[in-house]
């Protein structure tokens, strides 16, 4: 924690120096000399590098806290996790042990009988509750969108959500005058269950090595692979065998501003995007963009000469743009002709539906010729923006689209 705070303070100090440098070294036309540009870009690179170091340190601290957690935390609920002996409703300790024995192929008849308590419809063994919860936490740390969105668990392939399409209005009328109908109309959004798979191959030698922490490896590697695939879909997914993303043309956020340039974003355009979002959504509004775009808008000022972007100083805070938190994702497009590099809105209206749990299958024969064993993780998830007006998009001049 102390290390992170130290890095944040150092980054903020360099940013203040960079702002002062810009203000003092611009010539009458507002342009830096080649030498001054190189000096500023060096400070800018230091700011970006420190930001990445802060992220790495935060992940390291989170991982250390995770590894220091007690290993005897009670297990709960699925899969059919009633303790047969105590009847307490907690997960079976035998199931958890049997699951990892099965992954290492140390199966006995007793193990298989225990595992039969938690078999999904496609024959895979449901992940024990402790491992599944850890995996979900890892996804939350890796994914920007999942942290900000509304997530829920669905029990069916089609979770229907009623949405108000148009609102009724009150009206003034003369005494005894005719009253015009103004009813509220309702629409409907559907959250399905798209299938996401990740395959890992492990050598038989490594698998049989009792010193190899199979659970920890699966936790980290499956979280990374599933997390990257989900993040990309939540950002630019087109709904074809995957969720609709926030930047999708047909089901994503509404275009609030179209930039005058194909590659350059101005301060006025960011301010226009901010105010294109209705005030109730602005209260919880956040910015979504990639690191390259943050880098290009860091020098922009408002009409009062104040920088739009401000670095975070305190632990737990994010950088801000026009006073609102900034979140970055590598899945978001760069500023180029026709792309959508920036979104601003309330992402609690982006709903993510997780169905069932994560399931595993051990593939003994498929890679046996190579001396490997395959492990297949499967989860079902869907997502979409329930209220498109809750997110506004900045689109660059041009005709090429990044979403849909």
mmCIF file of C-alpha atoms in Angstrom:
data_model
loop_
_atom_site.group_PDB
_atom_site.id
_atom_site.type_symbol
_atom_site.label_atom_id
_atom_site.label_comp_id
_atom_site.label_asym_id
_atom_site.label_seq_id
_atom_site.Cartn_x
_atom_site.Cartn_y
_atom_site.Cartn_z
ATOM 1 C CA UNK A 1 0.000 0.000 0.000
ATOM 2 C CA UNK A 2 2.788 2.441 0.942
ATOM 3 C CA UNK A 3 4.579 1.633 -2.313
ATOM 4 C CA UNK A 4 1.464 2.405 -4.372
ATOM 5 C CA UNK A 5 0.887 5.713 -2.596
ATOM 6 C CA UNK A 6 4.521 6.644 -3.194
ATOM 7 C CA UNK A 7 4.174 5.883 -6.904
ATOM 8 C CA UNK A 8 0.936 7.880 -7.152
ATOM 9 C CA UNK A 9 2.515 10.903 -5.494
ATOM 10 C CA UNK A 10 5.531 10.653 -7.800
ATOM 11 C CA UNK A 11 3.295 10.469 -10.889
ATOM 12 C CA UNK A 12 1.229 13.458 -9.731
ATOM 13 C CA UNK A 13 4.416 15.472 -9.157
ATOM 14 C CA UNK A 14 5.716 14.711 -12.659
ATOM 15 C CA UNK A 15 2.328 15.666 -14.106
ATOM 16 C CA UNK A 16 2.447 19.050 -12.361
ATOM 17 C CA UNK A 17 5.958 19.555 -13.739
ATOM 18 C CA UNK A 18 4.767 18.586 -17.234
ATOM 19 C CA UNK A 19 1.878 21.076 -17.094
ATOM 20 C CA UNK A 20 4.201 23.852 -15.947
ATOM 21 C CA UNK A 21 6.658 22.913 -18.702
ATOM 22 C CA UNK A 22 3.957 23.135 -21.387
ATOM 23 C CA UNK A 23 2.730 26.491 -20.140
ATOM 24 C CA UNK A 24 6.210 28.025 -19.984
ATOM 25 C CA UNK A 25 7.774 26.653 -23.172
ATOM 26 C CA UNK A 26 5.098 27.225 -25.804
ATOM 27 C CA UNK A 27 5.931 30.023 -28.222
ATOM 28 C CA UNK A 28 3.520 32.725 -29.338
ATOM 29 C CA UNK A 29 1.749 30.342 -31.698
ATOM 30 C CA UNK A 30 1.306 27.771 -28.932
ATOM 31 C CA UNK A 31 3.741 25.291 -30.486
ATOM 32 C CA UNK A 32 6.681 23.601 -28.757
ATOM 33 C CA UNK A 33 10.122 23.495 -30.335
ATOM 34 C CA UNK A 34 11.508 20.101 -31.343
ATOM 35 C CA UNK A 35 13.799 20.075 -28.302
ATOM 36 C CA UNK A 36 10.970 21.014 -25.921
ATOM 37 C CA UNK A 37 8.675 18.430 -27.508
ATOM 38 C CA UNK A 38 11.246 15.715 -26.837
ATOM 39 C CA UNK A 39 11.582 16.858 -23.217
ATOM 40 C CA UNK A 40 7.819 16.868 -22.701
ATOM 41 C CA UNK A 41 7.395 13.451 -24.303
ATOM 42 C CA UNK A 42 10.010 12.097 -21.877
ATOM 43 C CA UNK A 43 7.915 13.371 -18.927
ATOM 44 C CA UNK A 44 4.778 11.994 -20.559
ATOM 45 C CA UNK A 45 6.399 8.570 -20.934
ATOM 46 C CA UNK A 46 7.388 8.641 -17.254
ATOM 47 C CA UNK A 47 3.738 9.333 -16.325
ATOM 48 C CA UNK A 48 2.494 6.403 -18.450
ATOM 49 C CA UNK A 49 5.203 4.048 -17.134
ATOM 50 C CA UNK A 50 4.379 4.963 -13.543
ATOM 51 C CA UNK A 51 0.699 4.293 -14.229
ATOM 52 C CA UNK A 52 1.552 0.812 -15.463
ATOM 53 C CA UNK A 53 3.810 0.212 -12.458
ATOM 54 C CA UNK A 54 0.965 1.225 -10.135
ATOM 55 C CA UNK A 55 -1.314 -1.315 -11.857
ATOM 56 C CA UNK A 56 1.333 -4.053 -11.542
ATOM 57 C CA UNK A 57 1.913 -3.265 -7.875
ATOM 58 C CA UNK A 58 -1.838 -3.268 -7.205
ATOM 59 C CA UNK A 59 -2.206 -6.705 -8.825
ATOM 60 C CA UNK A 60 0.773 -7.999 -6.840
ATOM 61 C CA UNK A 61 -0.753 -6.712 -3.593
ATOM 62 C CA UNK A 62 -4.122 -8.247 -4.470
ATOM 63 C CA UNK A 63 -2.506 -11.593 -5.263
ATOM 64 C CA UNK A 64 -0.562 -11.541 -1.991
ATOM 65 C CA UNK A 65 -3.755 -10.868 -0.038
ATOM 66 C CA UNK A 66 -5.451 -13.720 -1.903
ATOM 67 C CA UNK A 67 -2.634 -16.160 -1.135
ATOM 68 C CA UNK A 68 -2.688 -15.151 2.538
ATOM 69 C CA UNK A 69 -6.365 -15.956 2.941
ATOM 70 C CA UNK A 70 -7.165 -18.909 5.248
ATOM 71 C CA UNK A 71 -7.652 -22.202 3.470
ATOM 72 C CA UNK A 72 -10.375 -23.415 5.812
ATOM 73 C CA UNK A 73 -13.094 -20.966 4.750
ATOM 74 C CA UNK A 74 -16.478 -22.765 4.821
ATOM 75 C CA UNK A 75 -17.846 -23.754 1.414
ATOM 76 C CA UNK A 76 -21.424 -23.018 0.441
ATOM 77 C CA UNK A 77 -24.232 -24.031 -1.977
ATOM 78 C CA UNK A 78 -23.632 -25.685 -5.325
ATOM 79 C CA UNK A 79 -23.055 -28.236 -6.712
ATOM 80 C CA UNK A 80 -25.593 -30.182 -4.660
ATOM 81 C CA UNK A 81 -23.359 -29.167 -1.845
ATOM 82 C CA UNK A 82 -25.303 -30.366 1.195
ATOM 83 C CA UNK A 83 -22.915 -32.023 3.591
ATOM 84 C CA UNK A 84 -24.319 -35.545 3.808
ATOM 85 C CA UNK A 85 -23.067 -36.052 7.342
ATOM 86 C CA UNK A 86 -23.611 -32.712 9.117
ATOM 87 C CA UNK A 87 -26.650 -31.538 7.078
ATOM 88 C CA UNK A 88 -25.436 -27.972 7.541
ATOM 89 C CA UNK A 89 -25.939 -26.988 3.907
ATOM 90 C CA UNK A 90 -22.228 -26.305 3.345
ATOM 91 C CA UNK A 91 -20.294 -27.757 0.430
ATOM 92 C CA UNK A 92 -19.007 -31.291 0.755
ATOM 93 C CA UNK A 93 -15.325 -31.367 1.672
ATOM 94 C CA UNK A 94 -15.165 -34.757 -0.019
ATOM 95 C CA UNK A 95 -16.409 -33.177 -3.265
ATOM 96 C CA UNK A 96 -13.720 -30.508 -3.239
ATOM 97 C CA UNK A 97 -10.985 -33.095 -2.660
ATOM 98 C CA UNK A 98 -12.450 -35.476 -5.221
ATOM 99 C CA UNK A 99 -12.642 -32.747 -7.846
ATOM 100 C CA UNK A 100 -8.898 -32.098 -7.779
ATOM 101 C CA UNK A 101 -8.107 -35.813 -7.573
ATOM 102 C CA UNK A 102 -10.183 -36.261 -10.711
ATOM 103 C CA UNK A 103 -8.229 -33.464 -12.433
ATOM 104 C CA UNK A 104 -5.011 -35.362 -11.613
ATOM 105 C CA UNK A 105 -6.627 -38.645 -12.703
ATOM 106 C CA UNK A 106 -6.374 -40.174 -9.228
ATOM 107 C CA UNK A 107 -9.891 -41.508 -9.542
ATOM 108 C CA UNK A 108 -11.310 -44.324 -7.481
ATOM 109 C CA UNK A 109 -14.869 -45.576 -7.459
ATOM 110 C CA UNK A 110 -15.441 -43.608 -4.272
ATOM 111 C CA UNK A 111 -14.167 -40.449 -5.963
ATOM 112 C CA UNK A 112 -16.478 -40.955 -8.935
ATOM 113 C CA UNK A 113 -19.469 -41.555 -6.673
ATOM 114 C CA UNK A 114 -18.752 -38.287 -4.848
ATOM 115 C CA UNK A 115 -18.301 -36.371 -8.096
ATOM 116 C CA UNK A 116 -21.623 -37.627 -9.426
ATOM 117 C CA UNK A 117 -23.215 -35.182 -7.006
ATOM 118 C CA UNK A 118 -22.126 -32.299 -9.200
ATOM 119 C CA UNK A 119 -22.323 -33.193 -12.896
ATOM 120 C CA UNK A 120 -23.700 -30.611 -15.316
ATOM 121 C CA UNK A 121 -26.009 -31.372 -18.259
ATOM 122 C CA UNK A 122 -23.078 -31.866 -20.662
ATOM 123 C CA UNK A 123 -21.120 -34.237 -18.444
ATOM 124 C CA UNK A 124 -18.536 -31.852 -17.018
ATOM 125 C CA UNK A 125 -17.924 -31.625 -13.303
ATOM 126 C CA UNK A 126 -19.108 -28.404 -11.706
ATOM 127 C CA UNK A 127 -16.222 -26.476 -10.158
ATOM 128 C CA UNK A 128 -16.206 -26.631 -6.334
ATOM 129 C CA UNK A 129 -17.580 -23.446 -4.817
ATOM 130 C CA UNK A 130 -14.278 -22.272 -3.348
ATOM 131 C CA UNK A 131 -12.487 -22.426 -6.699
ATOM 132 C CA UNK A 132 -15.351 -20.837 -8.618
ATOM 133 C CA UNK A 133 -15.516 -17.877 -6.256
ATOM 134 C CA UNK A 134 -11.775 -17.304 -6.546
ATOM 135 C CA UNK A 135 -12.017 -17.454 -10.320
ATOM 136 C CA UNK A 136 -14.804 -14.871 -10.399
ATOM 137 C CA UNK A 137 -12.746 -12.553 -8.195
ATOM 138 C CA UNK A 138 -9.832 -12.926 -10.587
ATOM 139 C CA UNK A 139 -12.083 -11.999 -13.502
ATOM 140 C CA UNK A 140 -13.221 -8.884 -11.647
ATOM 141 C CA UNK A 141 -9.619 -7.788 -11.242
ATOM 142 C CA UNK A 142 -8.803 -8.343 -14.920
ATOM 143 C CA UNK A 143 -11.942 -6.907 -16.538
ATOM 144 C CA UNK A 144 -12.799 -3.222 -16.577
ATOM 145 C CA UNK A 145 -16.338 -3.612 -17.912
ATOM 146 C CA UNK A 146 -17.333 -6.350 -15.470
ATOM 147 C CA UNK A 147 -16.285 -4.134 -12.558
ATOM 148 C CA UNK A 148 -18.569 -1.311 -13.701
ATOM 149 C CA UNK A 149 -21.538 -3.216 -15.121
ATOM 150 C CA UNK A 150 -24.581 -4.707 -13.406
ATOM 151 C CA UNK A 151 -24.036 -8.468 -13.093
ATOM 152 C CA UNK A 152 -26.538 -11.142 -12.170
ATOM 153 C CA UNK A 153 -27.022 -14.902 -12.380
ATOM 154 C CA UNK A 154 -29.621 -16.344 -14.711
ATOM 155 C CA UNK A 155 -31.055 -19.846 -14.602
ATOM 156 C CA UNK A 156 -32.298 -20.033 -18.198
ATOM 157 C CA UNK A 157 -31.134 -19.440 -21.762
ATOM 158 C CA UNK A 158 -33.407 -16.416 -22.189
ATOM 159 C CA UNK A 159 -33.693 -13.891 -19.367
ATOM 160 C CA UNK A 160 -36.233 -11.266 -20.482
ATOM 161 C CA UNK A 161 -35.976 -7.723 -19.143
ATOM 162 C CA UNK A 162 -38.872 -5.235 -19.533
ATOM 163 C CA UNK A 163 -37.652 -1.784 -20.578
ATOM 164 C CA UNK A 164 -39.649 1.464 -20.780
ATOM 165 C CA UNK A 165 -39.531 2.557 -24.445
ATOM 166 C CA UNK A 166 -41.513 5.811 -24.187
ATOM 167 C CA UNK A 167 -42.803 7.627 -21.125
ATOM 168 C CA UNK A 168 -46.269 9.022 -20.689
ATOM 169 C CA UNK A 169 -46.582 12.771 -20.040
ATOM 170 C CA UNK A 170 -48.944 15.022 -18.120
ATOM 171 C CA UNK A 171 -50.578 17.864 -20.091
ATOM 172 C CA UNK A 172 -52.453 21.086 -19.582
ATOM 173 C CA UNK A 173 -56.044 21.277 -20.790
ATOM 174 C CA UNK A 174 -58.950 23.704 -20.721
ATOM 175 C CA UNK A 175 -61.874 23.133 -18.372
ATOM 176 C CA UNK A 176 -64.005 20.384 -19.910
ATOM 177 C CA UNK A 177 -61.418 20.128 -22.688
ATOM 178 C CA UNK A 178 -60.471 16.893 -24.414
ATOM 179 C CA UNK A 179 -57.703 14.831 -22.825
ATOM 180 C CA UNK A 180 -55.128 13.356 -25.189
ATOM 181 C CA UNK A 181 -53.806 9.895 -24.448
ATOM 182 C CA UNK A 182 -50.147 9.741 -23.382
ATOM 183 C CA UNK A 183 -49.408 6.195 -22.286
ATOM 184 C CA UNK A 184 -46.105 4.639 -21.352
ATOM 185 C CA UNK A 185 -44.989 1.945 -23.803
ATOM 186 C CA UNK A 186 -42.747 -0.951 -22.906
ATOM 187 C CA UNK A 187 -40.107 -2.858 -24.812
ATOM 188 C CA UNK A 188 -38.116 -5.952 -23.951
ATOM 189 C CA UNK A 189 -34.441 -6.903 -23.907
ATOM 190 C CA UNK A 190 -33.275 -10.499 -23.747
ATOM 191 C CA UNK A 191 -30.116 -11.769 -22.065
ATOM 192 C CA UNK A 192 -29.186 -15.169 -23.477
ATOM 193 C CA UNK A 193 -26.329 -17.537 -22.636
ATOM 194 C CA UNK A 194 -23.442 -17.608 -25.108
ATOM 195 C CA UNK A 195 -20.878 -20.347 -24.574
ATOM 196 C CA UNK A 196 -17.279 -19.390 -23.825
ATOM 197 C CA UNK A 197 -14.559 -22.067 -23.709
ATOM 198 C CA UNK A 198 -10.897 -22.130 -22.758
ATOM 199 C CA UNK A 199 -8.552 -25.084 -23.279
ATOM 200 C CA UNK A 200 -5.322 -25.734 -21.392
ATOM 201 C CA UNK A 201 -2.883 -28.564 -22.086
ATOM 202 C CA UNK A 202 -0.603 -29.813 -19.306
ATOM 203 C CA UNK A 203 2.155 -32.401 -19.618
ATOM 204 C CA UNK A 204 1.590 -35.682 -17.791
ATOM 205 C CA UNK A 205 4.891 -35.241 -15.935
ATOM 206 C CA UNK A 206 3.892 -31.852 -14.594
ATOM 207 C CA UNK A 207 0.405 -33.076 -13.737
ATOM 208 C CA UNK A 208 1.754 -35.975 -11.684
ATOM 209 C CA UNK A 209 4.180 -33.755 -9.790
ATOM 210 C CA UNK A 210 2.586 -33.254 -6.387
ATOM 211 C CA UNK A 211 4.584 -30.017 -5.971
ATOM 212 C CA UNK A 212 2.718 -28.457 -8.896
ATOM 213 C CA UNK A 213 -0.142 -26.276 -7.610
ATOM 214 C CA UNK A 214 -2.775 -27.314 -10.137
ATOM 215 C CA UNK A 215 -5.565 -25.266 -8.568
ATOM 216 C CA UNK A 216 -3.543 -22.049 -8.512
ATOM 217 C CA UNK A 217 -2.379 -22.497 -12.102
ATOM 218 C CA UNK A 218 -5.894 -23.155 -13.386
ATOM 219 C CA UNK A 219 -7.225 -20.205 -11.436
ATOM 220 C CA UNK A 220 -4.779 -17.743 -12.962
ATOM 221 C CA UNK A 221 -4.619 -19.091 -16.508
ATOM 222 C CA UNK A 222 -8.331 -19.703 -17.053
ATOM 223 C CA UNK A 223 -9.110 -16.304 -15.505
ATOM 224 C CA UNK A 224 -6.726 -14.606 -17.922
ATOM 225 C CA UNK A 225 -8.069 -16.343 -21.032
ATOM 226 C CA UNK A 226 -11.744 -16.044 -20.157
ATOM 227 C CA UNK A 227 -11.216 -12.482 -18.958
ATOM 228 C CA UNK A 228 -9.614 -11.320 -22.200
ATOM 229 C CA UNK A 229 -12.350 -12.899 -24.325
ATOM 230 C CA UNK A 230 -15.119 -11.416 -22.193
ATOM 231 C CA UNK A 231 -13.560 -7.951 -22.165
ATOM 232 C CA UNK A 232 -13.329 -7.838 -25.942
ATOM 233 C CA UNK A 233 -16.944 -8.973 -26.326
ATOM 234 C CA UNK A 234 -18.235 -6.521 -23.714
ATOM 235 C CA UNK A 235 -16.528 -3.705 -25.636
ATOM 236 C CA UNK A 236 -17.014 -4.491 -29.354
ATOM 237 C CA UNK A 237 -19.097 -7.708 -29.465
ATOM 238 C CA UNK A 238 -21.638 -7.836 -32.314
ATOM 239 C CA UNK A 239 -24.085 -10.324 -30.780
ATOM 240 C CA UNK A 240 -23.036 -13.142 -33.139
ATOM 241 C CA UNK A 241 -22.354 -16.089 -30.779
ATOM 242 C CA UNK A 242 -21.152 -13.508 -28.262
ATOM 243 C CA UNK A 243 -22.607 -10.601 -26.251
ATOM 244 C CA UNK A 244 -23.371 -7.167 -27.676
ATOM 245 C CA UNK A 245 -20.631 -4.717 -26.762
ATOM 246 C CA UNK A 246 -20.934 -1.157 -25.506
ATOM 247 C CA UNK A 247 -19.448 0.200 -28.752
ATOM 248 C CA UNK A 248 -21.614 -1.942 -31.062
ATOM 249 C CA UNK A 249 -23.393 -0.019 -33.828
ATOM 250 C CA UNK A 250 -26.837 -1.567 -33.402
ATOM 251 C CA UNK A 251 -27.126 -2.355 -29.665
ATOM 252 C CA UNK A 252 -24.403 -0.251 -28.059
ATOM 253 C CA UNK A 253 -24.340 3.329 -26.833
ATOM 254 C CA UNK A 254 -25.640 6.241 -28.858
ATOM 255 C CA UNK A 255 -23.259 8.450 -30.830
ATOM 256 C CA UNK A 256 -23.227 11.737 -28.947
ATOM 257 C CA UNK A 257 -20.465 13.545 -30.845
ATOM 258 C CA UNK A 258 -18.833 13.064 -34.232
ATOM 259 C CA UNK A 259 -15.307 14.487 -34.290
ATOM 260 C CA UNK A 260 -14.344 16.970 -36.975
ATOM 261 C CA UNK A 261 -11.090 15.106 -37.606
ATOM 262 C CA UNK A 262 -10.288 11.514 -38.487
ATOM 263 C CA UNK A 263 -7.468 11.279 -35.907
ATOM 264 C CA UNK A 264 -7.566 14.277 -33.526
ATOM 265 C CA UNK A 265 -9.915 14.811 -30.569
ATOM 266 C CA UNK A 266 -10.411 18.327 -29.232
ATOM 267 C CA UNK A 267 -11.260 19.593 -25.758
ATOM 268 C CA UNK A 268 -14.548 21.040 -27.025
ATOM 269 C CA UNK A 269 -15.568 17.650 -28.411
ATOM 270 C CA UNK A 270 -14.942 15.977 -25.048
ATOM 271 C CA UNK A 271 -16.981 18.660 -23.298
ATOM 272 C CA UNK A 272 -19.759 18.246 -25.887
ATOM 273 C CA UNK A 273 -19.720 14.472 -25.294
ATOM 274 C CA UNK A 274 -19.951 15.040 -21.549
ATOM 275 C CA UNK A 275 -23.059 17.205 -21.903
ATOM 276 C CA UNK A 276 -24.640 15.023 -24.585
ATOM 277 C CA UNK A 277 -25.382 12.591 -21.740
ATOM 278 C CA UNK A 278 -28.489 13.411 -19.736
ATOM 279 C CA UNK A 279 -27.791 14.775 -16.248
ATOM 280 C CA UNK A 280 -29.202 11.753 -14.338
ATOM 281 C CA UNK A 281 -26.723 9.455 -16.122
ATOM 282 C CA UNK A 282 -23.835 11.899 -15.652
ATOM 283 C CA UNK A 283 -24.005 11.475 -11.872
ATOM 284 C CA UNK A 284 -22.504 7.973 -12.194
ATOM 285 C CA UNK A 285 -20.775 8.583 -15.509
ATOM 286 C CA UNK A 286 -17.340 7.141 -16.316
ATOM 287 C CA UNK A 287 -15.036 7.450 -19.331
ATOM 288 C CA UNK A 288 -13.952 4.443 -21.374
ATOM 289 C CA UNK A 289 -10.958 4.673 -23.710
ATOM 290 C CA UNK A 290 -7.586 3.047 -24.325
ATOM 291 C CA UNK A 291 -4.133 4.130 -23.113
ATOM 292 C CA UNK A 292 -3.197 5.582 -26.498
ATOM 293 C CA UNK A 293 -6.225 7.892 -26.463
ATOM 294 C CA UNK A 294 -5.516 8.952 -22.869
ATOM 295 C CA UNK A 295 -2.017 9.830 -24.002
ATOM 296 C CA UNK A 296 -3.314 12.023 -26.850
ATOM 297 C CA UNK A 297 -5.843 13.997 -24.758
ATOM 298 C CA UNK A 298 -3.659 14.545 -21.686
ATOM 299 C CA UNK A 299 -2.553 17.995 -22.942
ATOM 300 C CA UNK A 300 -6.077 19.322 -23.593
ATOM 301 C CA UNK A 301 -7.432 22.302 -21.600
ATOM 302 C CA UNK A 302 -10.873 23.809 -21.137
ATOM 303 C CA UNK A 303 -11.755 27.457 -21.874
ATOM 304 C CA UNK A 304 -10.429 28.464 -18.435
ATOM 305 C CA UNK A 305 -7.019 26.961 -19.103
ATOM 306 C CA UNK A 306 -7.572 23.969 -16.795
ATOM 307 C CA UNK A 307 -6.368 20.556 -17.898
ATOM 308 C CA UNK A 308 -9.251 18.166 -18.562
ATOM 309 C CA UNK A 309 -7.273 15.123 -17.367
ATOM 310 C CA UNK A 310 -6.064 14.819 -13.782
ATOM 311 C CA UNK A 311 -4.014 11.936 -12.311
ATOM 312 C CA UNK A 312 -5.158 10.100 -9.205
ATOM 313 C CA UNK A 313 -3.163 10.653 -6.016
ATOM 314 C CA UNK A 314 -4.897 8.601 -3.321
ATOM 315 C CA UNK A 315 -5.084 4.818 -3.265
ATOM 316 C CA UNK A 316 -8.370 3.507 -4.615
ATOM 317 C CA UNK A 317 -8.993 6.552 -6.803
ATOM 318 C CA UNK A 318 -8.814 6.595 -10.604
ATOM 319 C CA UNK A 319 -7.568 9.275 -12.960
ATOM 320 C CA UNK A 320 -10.292 11.757 -13.915
ATOM 321 C CA UNK A 321 -11.412 13.561 -17.058
ATOM 322 C CA UNK A 322 -13.701 16.564 -16.518
ATOM 323 C CA UNK A 323 -14.021 15.333 -12.937
ATOM 324 C CA UNK A 324 -15.253 11.836 -13.865
ATOM 325 C CA UNK A 325 -13.306 8.544 -13.466
ATOM 326 C CA UNK A 326 -11.284 7.275 -16.413
ATOM 327 C CA UNK A 327 -11.062 3.529 -17.160
ATOM 328 C CA UNK A 328 -8.935 2.061 -19.919
ATOM 329 C CA UNK A 329 -9.323 -1.114 -21.940
ATOM 330 C CA UNK A 330 -7.052 -2.374 -24.690
ATOM 331 C CA UNK A 331 -10.124 -3.648 -26.572
ATOM 332 C CA UNK A 332 -11.270 -0.092 -27.333
ATOM 333 C CA UNK A 333 -10.240 1.274 -30.749
ATOM 334 C CA UNK A 334 -7.634 3.962 -31.373
ATOM 335 C CA UNK A 335 -8.689 7.289 -32.863
ATOM 336 C CA UNK A 336 -8.760 6.705 -36.633
ATOM 337 C CA UNK A 337 -11.143 7.253 -39.524
ATOM 338 C CA UNK A 338 -14.652 6.168 -38.518
ATOM 339 C CA UNK A 339 -13.667 4.489 -35.236
ATOM 340 C CA UNK A 340 -15.254 4.904 -31.809
ATOM 341 C CA UNK A 341 -12.412 5.595 -29.360
ATOM 342 C CA UNK A 342 -14.311 7.068 -26.382
ATOM 343 C CA UNK A 343 -17.491 6.333 -24.442
ATOM 344 C CA UNK A 344 -18.951 8.267 -21.528
ATOM 345 C CA UNK A 345 -21.887 6.999 -19.525
ATOM 346 C CA UNK A 346 -23.408 5.076 -16.642
ATOM 347 C CA UNK A 347 -22.321 1.464 -17.107
ATOM 348 C CA UNK A 348 -24.733 0.141 -14.481
ATOM 349 C CA UNK A 349 -27.127 -0.009 -17.453
ATOM 350 C CA UNK A 350 -24.837 -2.549 -19.126
ATOM 351 C CA UNK A 351 -26.133 -5.882 -17.810
ATOM 352 C CA UNK A 352 -24.042 -9.050 -17.694
ATOM 353 C CA UNK A 353 -25.872 -12.332 -17.135
ATOM 354 C CA UNK A 354 -23.804 -15.308 -15.921
ATOM 355 C CA UNK A 355 -25.517 -18.658 -16.258
ATOM 356 C CA UNK A 356 -24.689 -21.663 -14.064
ATOM 357 C CA UNK A 357 -21.074 -21.974 -12.911
ATOM 358 C CA UNK A 358 -17.774 -22.702 -14.579
ATOM 359 C CA UNK A 359 -17.439 -26.379 -15.536
ATOM 360 C CA UNK A 360 -14.357 -28.480 -16.296
ATOM 361 C CA UNK A 361 -13.755 -31.519 -18.461
ATOM 362 C CA UNK A 362 -10.576 -33.575 -18.459
ATOM 363 C CA UNK A 363 -9.562 -34.726 -21.966
ATOM 364 C CA UNK A 364 -7.423 -37.818 -21.483
ATOM 365 C CA UNK A 365 -7.136 -39.206 -25.014
ATOM 366 C CA UNK A 366 -7.152 -36.173 -27.323
ATOM 367 C CA UNK A 367 -3.548 -35.138 -26.642
ATOM 368 C CA UNK A 368 -2.208 -38.438 -25.286
ATOM 369 C CA UNK A 369 0.119 -38.908 -28.263
ATOM 370 C CA UNK A 370 1.971 -35.758 -27.194
ATOM 371 C CA UNK A 371 2.158 -36.823 -23.563
ATOM 372 C CA UNK A 372 -0.333 -34.147 -22.546
ATOM 373 C CA UNK A 373 -3.714 -33.940 -20.853
ATOM 374 C CA UNK A 374 -6.244 -31.330 -21.889
ATOM 375 C CA UNK A 375 -8.547 -29.410 -19.565
ATOM 376 C CA UNK A 376 -11.576 -27.600 -20.934
ATOM 377 C CA UNK A 377 -13.305 -24.845 -18.953
ATOM 378 C CA UNK A 378 -16.748 -23.705 -20.064
ATOM 379 C CA UNK A 379 -18.998 -20.889 -18.921
ATOM 380 C CA UNK A 380 -22.135 -19.281 -20.323
ATOM 381 C CA UNK A 381 -22.554 -15.540 -20.348
ATOM 382 C CA UNK A 382 -24.396 -12.808 -22.234
ATOM 383 C CA UNK A 383 -24.553 -9.044 -21.915
ATOM 384 C CA UNK A 384 -26.076 -5.971 -23.496
ATOM 385 C CA UNK A 385 -26.731 -2.307 -22.885
ATOM 386 C CA UNK A 386 -30.306 -2.169 -21.551
ATOM 387 C CA UNK A 387 -30.753 1.609 -22.024
ATOM 388 C CA UNK A 388 -28.695 2.875 -25.017
ATOM 389 C CA UNK A 389 -29.081 6.536 -24.042
ATOM 390 C CA UNK A 390 -27.182 5.813 -20.796
ATOM 391 C CA UNK A 391 -23.899 5.718 -22.751
ATOM 392 C CA UNK A 392 -22.759 8.271 -25.316
ATOM 393 C CA UNK A 393 -20.031 7.556 -27.879
ATOM 394 C CA UNK A 394 -17.503 9.817 -29.582
ATOM 395 C CA UNK A 395 -17.060 8.736 -33.179
ATOM 396 C CA UNK A 396 -14.249 9.919 -35.406
ATOM 397 C CA UNK A 397 -14.947 11.475 -38.800
ATOM 398 C CA UNK A 398 -15.078 8.809 -41.499
ATOM 399 C CA UNK A 399 -17.139 5.807 -42.550
ATOM 400 C CA UNK A 400 -15.353 2.795 -41.028
ATOM 401 C CA UNK A 401 -16.988 1.409 -37.842
ATOM 402 C CA UNK A 402 -15.348 -0.543 -35.013
ATOM 403 C CA UNK A 403 -18.482 -2.123 -33.594
ATOM 404 C CA UNK A 404 -21.262 -4.268 -35.025
#
